[in-house]
PDB file of C-alpha atoms in Angstrom:
ATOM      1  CA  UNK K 236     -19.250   8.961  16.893  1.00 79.00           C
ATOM      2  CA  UNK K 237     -17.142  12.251  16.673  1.00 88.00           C
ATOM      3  CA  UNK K 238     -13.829  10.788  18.584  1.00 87.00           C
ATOM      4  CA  UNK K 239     -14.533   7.618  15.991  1.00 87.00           C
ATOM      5  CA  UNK K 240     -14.165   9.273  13.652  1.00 90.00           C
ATOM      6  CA  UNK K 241     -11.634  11.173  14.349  1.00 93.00           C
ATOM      7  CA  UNK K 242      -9.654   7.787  15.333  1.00 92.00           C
ATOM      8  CA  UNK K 243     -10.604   6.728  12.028  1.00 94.00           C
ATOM      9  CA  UNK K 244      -9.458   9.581  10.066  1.00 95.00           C
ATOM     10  CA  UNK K 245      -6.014   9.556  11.695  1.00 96.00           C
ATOM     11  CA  UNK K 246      -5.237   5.847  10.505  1.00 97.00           C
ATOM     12  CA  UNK K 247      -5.840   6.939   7.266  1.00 97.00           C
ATOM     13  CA  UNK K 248      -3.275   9.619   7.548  1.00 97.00           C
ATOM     14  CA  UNK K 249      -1.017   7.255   9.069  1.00 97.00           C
ATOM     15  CA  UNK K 250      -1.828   5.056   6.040  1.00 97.00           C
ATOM     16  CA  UNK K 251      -0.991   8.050   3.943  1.00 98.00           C
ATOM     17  CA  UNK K 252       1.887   8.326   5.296  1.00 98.00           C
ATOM     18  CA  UNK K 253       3.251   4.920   4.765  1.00 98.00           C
ATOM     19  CA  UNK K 254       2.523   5.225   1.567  1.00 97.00           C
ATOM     20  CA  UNK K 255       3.898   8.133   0.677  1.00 97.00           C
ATOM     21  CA  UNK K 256       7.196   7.462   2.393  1.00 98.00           C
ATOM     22  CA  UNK K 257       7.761   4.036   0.908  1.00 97.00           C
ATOM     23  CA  UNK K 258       6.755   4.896  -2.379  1.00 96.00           C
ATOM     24  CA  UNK K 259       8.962   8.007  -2.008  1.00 95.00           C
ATOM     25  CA  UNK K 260      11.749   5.645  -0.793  1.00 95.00           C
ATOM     26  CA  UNK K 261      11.381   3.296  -3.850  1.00 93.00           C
ATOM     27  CA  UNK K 262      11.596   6.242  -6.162  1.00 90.00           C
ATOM     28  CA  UNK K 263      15.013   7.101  -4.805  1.00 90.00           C
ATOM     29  CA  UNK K 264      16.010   3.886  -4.916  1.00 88.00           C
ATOM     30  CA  UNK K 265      14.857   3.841  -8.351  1.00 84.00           C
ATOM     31  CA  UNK K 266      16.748   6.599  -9.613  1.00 83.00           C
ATOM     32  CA  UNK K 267      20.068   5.867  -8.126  1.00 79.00           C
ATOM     33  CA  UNK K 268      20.062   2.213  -9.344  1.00 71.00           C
ATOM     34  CA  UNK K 269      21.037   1.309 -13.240  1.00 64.00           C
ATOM     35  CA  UNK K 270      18.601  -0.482 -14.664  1.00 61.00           C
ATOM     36  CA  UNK K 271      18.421  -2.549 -17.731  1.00 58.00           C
ATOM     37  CA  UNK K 272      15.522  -2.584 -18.799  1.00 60.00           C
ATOM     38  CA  UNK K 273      16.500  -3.906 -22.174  1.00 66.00           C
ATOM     39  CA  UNK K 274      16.676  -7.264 -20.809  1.00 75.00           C
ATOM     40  CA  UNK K 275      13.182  -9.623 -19.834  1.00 79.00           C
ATOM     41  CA  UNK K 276      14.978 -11.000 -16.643  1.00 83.00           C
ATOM     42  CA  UNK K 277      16.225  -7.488 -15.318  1.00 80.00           C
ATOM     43  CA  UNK K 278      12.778  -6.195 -15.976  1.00 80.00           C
ATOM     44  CA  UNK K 279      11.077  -9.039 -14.571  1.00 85.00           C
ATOM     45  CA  UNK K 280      12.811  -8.556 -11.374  1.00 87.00           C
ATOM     46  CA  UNK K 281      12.704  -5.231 -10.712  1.00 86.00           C
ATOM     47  CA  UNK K 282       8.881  -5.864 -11.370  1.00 89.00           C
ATOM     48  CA  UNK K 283       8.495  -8.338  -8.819  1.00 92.00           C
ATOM     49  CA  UNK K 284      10.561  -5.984  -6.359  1.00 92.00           C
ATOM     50  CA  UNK K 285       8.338  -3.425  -6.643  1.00 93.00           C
ATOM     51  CA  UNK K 286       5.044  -5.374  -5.757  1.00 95.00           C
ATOM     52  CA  UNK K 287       6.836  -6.967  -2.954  1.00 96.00           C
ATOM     53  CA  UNK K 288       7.589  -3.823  -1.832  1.00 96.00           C
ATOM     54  CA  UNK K 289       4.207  -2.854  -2.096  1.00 97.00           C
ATOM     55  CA  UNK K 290       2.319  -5.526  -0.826  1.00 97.00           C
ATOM     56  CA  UNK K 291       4.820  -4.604   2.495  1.00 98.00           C
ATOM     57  CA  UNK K 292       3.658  -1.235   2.420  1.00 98.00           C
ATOM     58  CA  UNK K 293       0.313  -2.309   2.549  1.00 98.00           C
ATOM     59  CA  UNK K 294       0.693  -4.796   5.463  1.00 98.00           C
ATOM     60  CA  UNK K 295       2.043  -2.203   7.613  1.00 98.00           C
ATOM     61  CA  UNK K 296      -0.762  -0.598   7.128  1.00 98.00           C
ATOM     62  CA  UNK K 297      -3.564  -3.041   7.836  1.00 98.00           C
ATOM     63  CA  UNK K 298      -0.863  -3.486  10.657  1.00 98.00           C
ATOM     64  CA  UNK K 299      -1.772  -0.439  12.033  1.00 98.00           C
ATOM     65  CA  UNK K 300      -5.783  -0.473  11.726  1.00 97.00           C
ATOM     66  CA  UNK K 301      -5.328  -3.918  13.773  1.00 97.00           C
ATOM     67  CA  UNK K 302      -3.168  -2.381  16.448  1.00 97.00           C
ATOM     68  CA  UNK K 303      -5.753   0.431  17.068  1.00 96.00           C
ATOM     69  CA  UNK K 304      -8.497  -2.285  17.056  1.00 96.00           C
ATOM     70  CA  UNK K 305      -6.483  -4.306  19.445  1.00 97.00           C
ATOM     71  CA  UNK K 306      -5.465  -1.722  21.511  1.00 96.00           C
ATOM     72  CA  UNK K 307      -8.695  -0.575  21.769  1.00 93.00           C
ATOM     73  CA  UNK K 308     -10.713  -3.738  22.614  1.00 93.00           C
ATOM     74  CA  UNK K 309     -12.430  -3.279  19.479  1.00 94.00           C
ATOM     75  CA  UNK K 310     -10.831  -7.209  18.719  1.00 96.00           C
ATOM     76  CA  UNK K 311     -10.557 -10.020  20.808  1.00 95.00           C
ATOM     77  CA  UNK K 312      -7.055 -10.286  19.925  1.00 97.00           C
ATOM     78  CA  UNK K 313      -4.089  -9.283  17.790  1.00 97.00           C
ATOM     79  CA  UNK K 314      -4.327 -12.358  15.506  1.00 97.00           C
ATOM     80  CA  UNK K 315      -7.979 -11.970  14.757  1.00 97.00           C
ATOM     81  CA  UNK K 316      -6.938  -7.765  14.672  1.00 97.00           C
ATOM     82  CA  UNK K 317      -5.083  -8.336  11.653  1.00 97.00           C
ATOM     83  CA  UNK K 318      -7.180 -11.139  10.026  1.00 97.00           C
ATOM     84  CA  UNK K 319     -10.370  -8.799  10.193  1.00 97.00           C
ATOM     85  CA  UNK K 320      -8.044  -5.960   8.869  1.00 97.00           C
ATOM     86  CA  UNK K 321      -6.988  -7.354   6.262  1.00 97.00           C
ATOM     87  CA  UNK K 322     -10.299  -8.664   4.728  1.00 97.00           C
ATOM     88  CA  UNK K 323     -11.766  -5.396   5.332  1.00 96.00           C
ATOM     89  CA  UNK K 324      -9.069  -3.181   4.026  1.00 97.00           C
ATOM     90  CA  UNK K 325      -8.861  -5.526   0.575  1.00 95.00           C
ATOM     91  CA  UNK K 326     -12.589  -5.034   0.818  1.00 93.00           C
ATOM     92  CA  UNK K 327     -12.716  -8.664   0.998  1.00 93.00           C
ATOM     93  CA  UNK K 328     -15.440  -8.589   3.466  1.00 88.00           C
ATOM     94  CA  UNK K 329     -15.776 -12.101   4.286  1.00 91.00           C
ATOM     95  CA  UNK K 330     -18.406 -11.323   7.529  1.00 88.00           C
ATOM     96  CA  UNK K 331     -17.128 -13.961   9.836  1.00 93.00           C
ATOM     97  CA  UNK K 332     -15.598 -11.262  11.975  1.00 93.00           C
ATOM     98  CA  UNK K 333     -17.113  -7.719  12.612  1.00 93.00           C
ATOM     99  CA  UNK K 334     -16.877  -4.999  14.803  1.00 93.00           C
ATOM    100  CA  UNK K 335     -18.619  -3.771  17.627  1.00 92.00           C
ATOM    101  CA  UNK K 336     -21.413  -1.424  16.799  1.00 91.00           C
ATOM    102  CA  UNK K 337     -19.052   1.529  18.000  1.00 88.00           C
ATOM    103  CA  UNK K 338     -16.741   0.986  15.439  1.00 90.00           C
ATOM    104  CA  UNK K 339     -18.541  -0.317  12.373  1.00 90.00           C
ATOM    105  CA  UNK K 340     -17.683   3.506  10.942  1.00 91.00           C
ATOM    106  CA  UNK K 341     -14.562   2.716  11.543  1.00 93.00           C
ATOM    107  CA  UNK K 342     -14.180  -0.314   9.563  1.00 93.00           C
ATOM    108  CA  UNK K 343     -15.938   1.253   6.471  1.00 93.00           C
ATOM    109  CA  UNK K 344     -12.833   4.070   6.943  1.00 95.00           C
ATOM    110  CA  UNK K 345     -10.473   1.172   6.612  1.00 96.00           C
ATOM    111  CA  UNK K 346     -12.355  -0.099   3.200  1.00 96.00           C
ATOM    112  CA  UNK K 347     -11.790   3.241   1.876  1.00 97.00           C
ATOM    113  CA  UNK K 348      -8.303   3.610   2.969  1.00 97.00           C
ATOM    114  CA  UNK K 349      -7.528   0.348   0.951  1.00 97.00           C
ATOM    115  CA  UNK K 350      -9.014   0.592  -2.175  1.00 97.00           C
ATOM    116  CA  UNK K 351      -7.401   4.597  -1.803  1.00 97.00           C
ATOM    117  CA  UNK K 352      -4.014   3.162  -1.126  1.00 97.00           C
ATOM    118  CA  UNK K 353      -4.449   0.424  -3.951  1.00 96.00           C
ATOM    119  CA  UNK K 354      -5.085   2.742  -6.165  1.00 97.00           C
ATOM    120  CA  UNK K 355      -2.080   4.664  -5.359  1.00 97.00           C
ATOM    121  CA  UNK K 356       0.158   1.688  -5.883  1.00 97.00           C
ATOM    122  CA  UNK K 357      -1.702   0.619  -8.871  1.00 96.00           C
ATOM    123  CA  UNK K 358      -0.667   3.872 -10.413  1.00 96.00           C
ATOM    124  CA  UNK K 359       2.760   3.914  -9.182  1.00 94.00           C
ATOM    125  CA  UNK K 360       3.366   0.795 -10.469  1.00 91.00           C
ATOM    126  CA  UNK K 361       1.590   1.313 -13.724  1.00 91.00           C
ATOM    127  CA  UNK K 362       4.017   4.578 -13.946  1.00 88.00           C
ATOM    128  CA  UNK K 363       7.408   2.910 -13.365  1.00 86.00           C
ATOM    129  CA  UNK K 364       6.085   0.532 -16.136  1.00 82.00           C
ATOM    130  CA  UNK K 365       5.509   3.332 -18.491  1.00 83.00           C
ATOM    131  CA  UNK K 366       8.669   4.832 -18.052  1.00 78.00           C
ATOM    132  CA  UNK K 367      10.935   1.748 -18.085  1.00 76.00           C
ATOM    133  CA  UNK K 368       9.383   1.233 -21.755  1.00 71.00           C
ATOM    134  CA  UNK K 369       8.732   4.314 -22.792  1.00 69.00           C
ATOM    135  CA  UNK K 370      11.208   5.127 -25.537  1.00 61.00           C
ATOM    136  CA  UNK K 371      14.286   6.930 -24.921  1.00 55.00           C
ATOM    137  CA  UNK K 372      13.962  10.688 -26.267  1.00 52.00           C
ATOM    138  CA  UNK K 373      17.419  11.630 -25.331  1.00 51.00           C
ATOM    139  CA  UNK K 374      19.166   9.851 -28.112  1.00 48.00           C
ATOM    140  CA  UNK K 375      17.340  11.539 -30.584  1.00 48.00           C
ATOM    141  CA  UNK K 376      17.698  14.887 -29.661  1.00 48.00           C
ATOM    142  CA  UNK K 377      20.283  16.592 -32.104  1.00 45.00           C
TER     143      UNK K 377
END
């Protein structure tokens, strides 16, 4: 239950990681990039870019969990891997696919990775929000 856990712990680093370097990534992107955000089309896209972006992030990272689950023979199969992933990491929990009793610890890791890594991008996107409408301070400093 130890190693398990340990496994488990790992992915969530990885997932960590991922995060934090694509997020980091989009930030530089971000600030190198004009943006007018004056305009409801320029805003609109850059919106939509951003949860694309995300919603990559996160796939790479139910990705992962179903590699280690495949890899392990923990899953029949990569397909079913990534299906089982992704319900569990959404904490969708459908039930029509489970683990074996070894790694049920495992997949209640990968909930809490999600809804941690949702979070994250929740609040990352709720920031770049805020500060594309926020009001601009610099003009009005004498």
């Amino acid at each position: 239950m130890v190693i398990r856990l340990l496994v488990a712990c790992t992915l969530m680093a990885l997932c960590v990681t991922i995060h934090a370097a694509g997020l980091t990534y989009a930030l530089r992107r971000l600030r190198r990039s004009p943006i007018q955000t004056r305009r409801f089309w320029s805003s609109t896209r850059l919106f939509v870019l951003i949860a694309v972006w995300i919603v990559l992030l996160h796939l790479a990272e139910i990705a992962a969990w179903a590699a280690a689950y495949t890899w392990s023979g923990a899953m029949p199969d990569l397909s079913t891997a990534l299906y089982f992933s992704a319900v569990t990491y959404t904490t969708t929990g459908y039930g029509d696919v489970v683990l074996p009793q070894a790694w049920r610890l495992d997949g209640g890791v990968e909930a809490l990775t999600g809804i941690l890594m949702c979070g994250w991008s929740t609040g990352f996107f709720f920031a770049i929000v805020n500060r594309l409408h926020e009001p601009d301070t610099r003009s009005t400093v004498a």
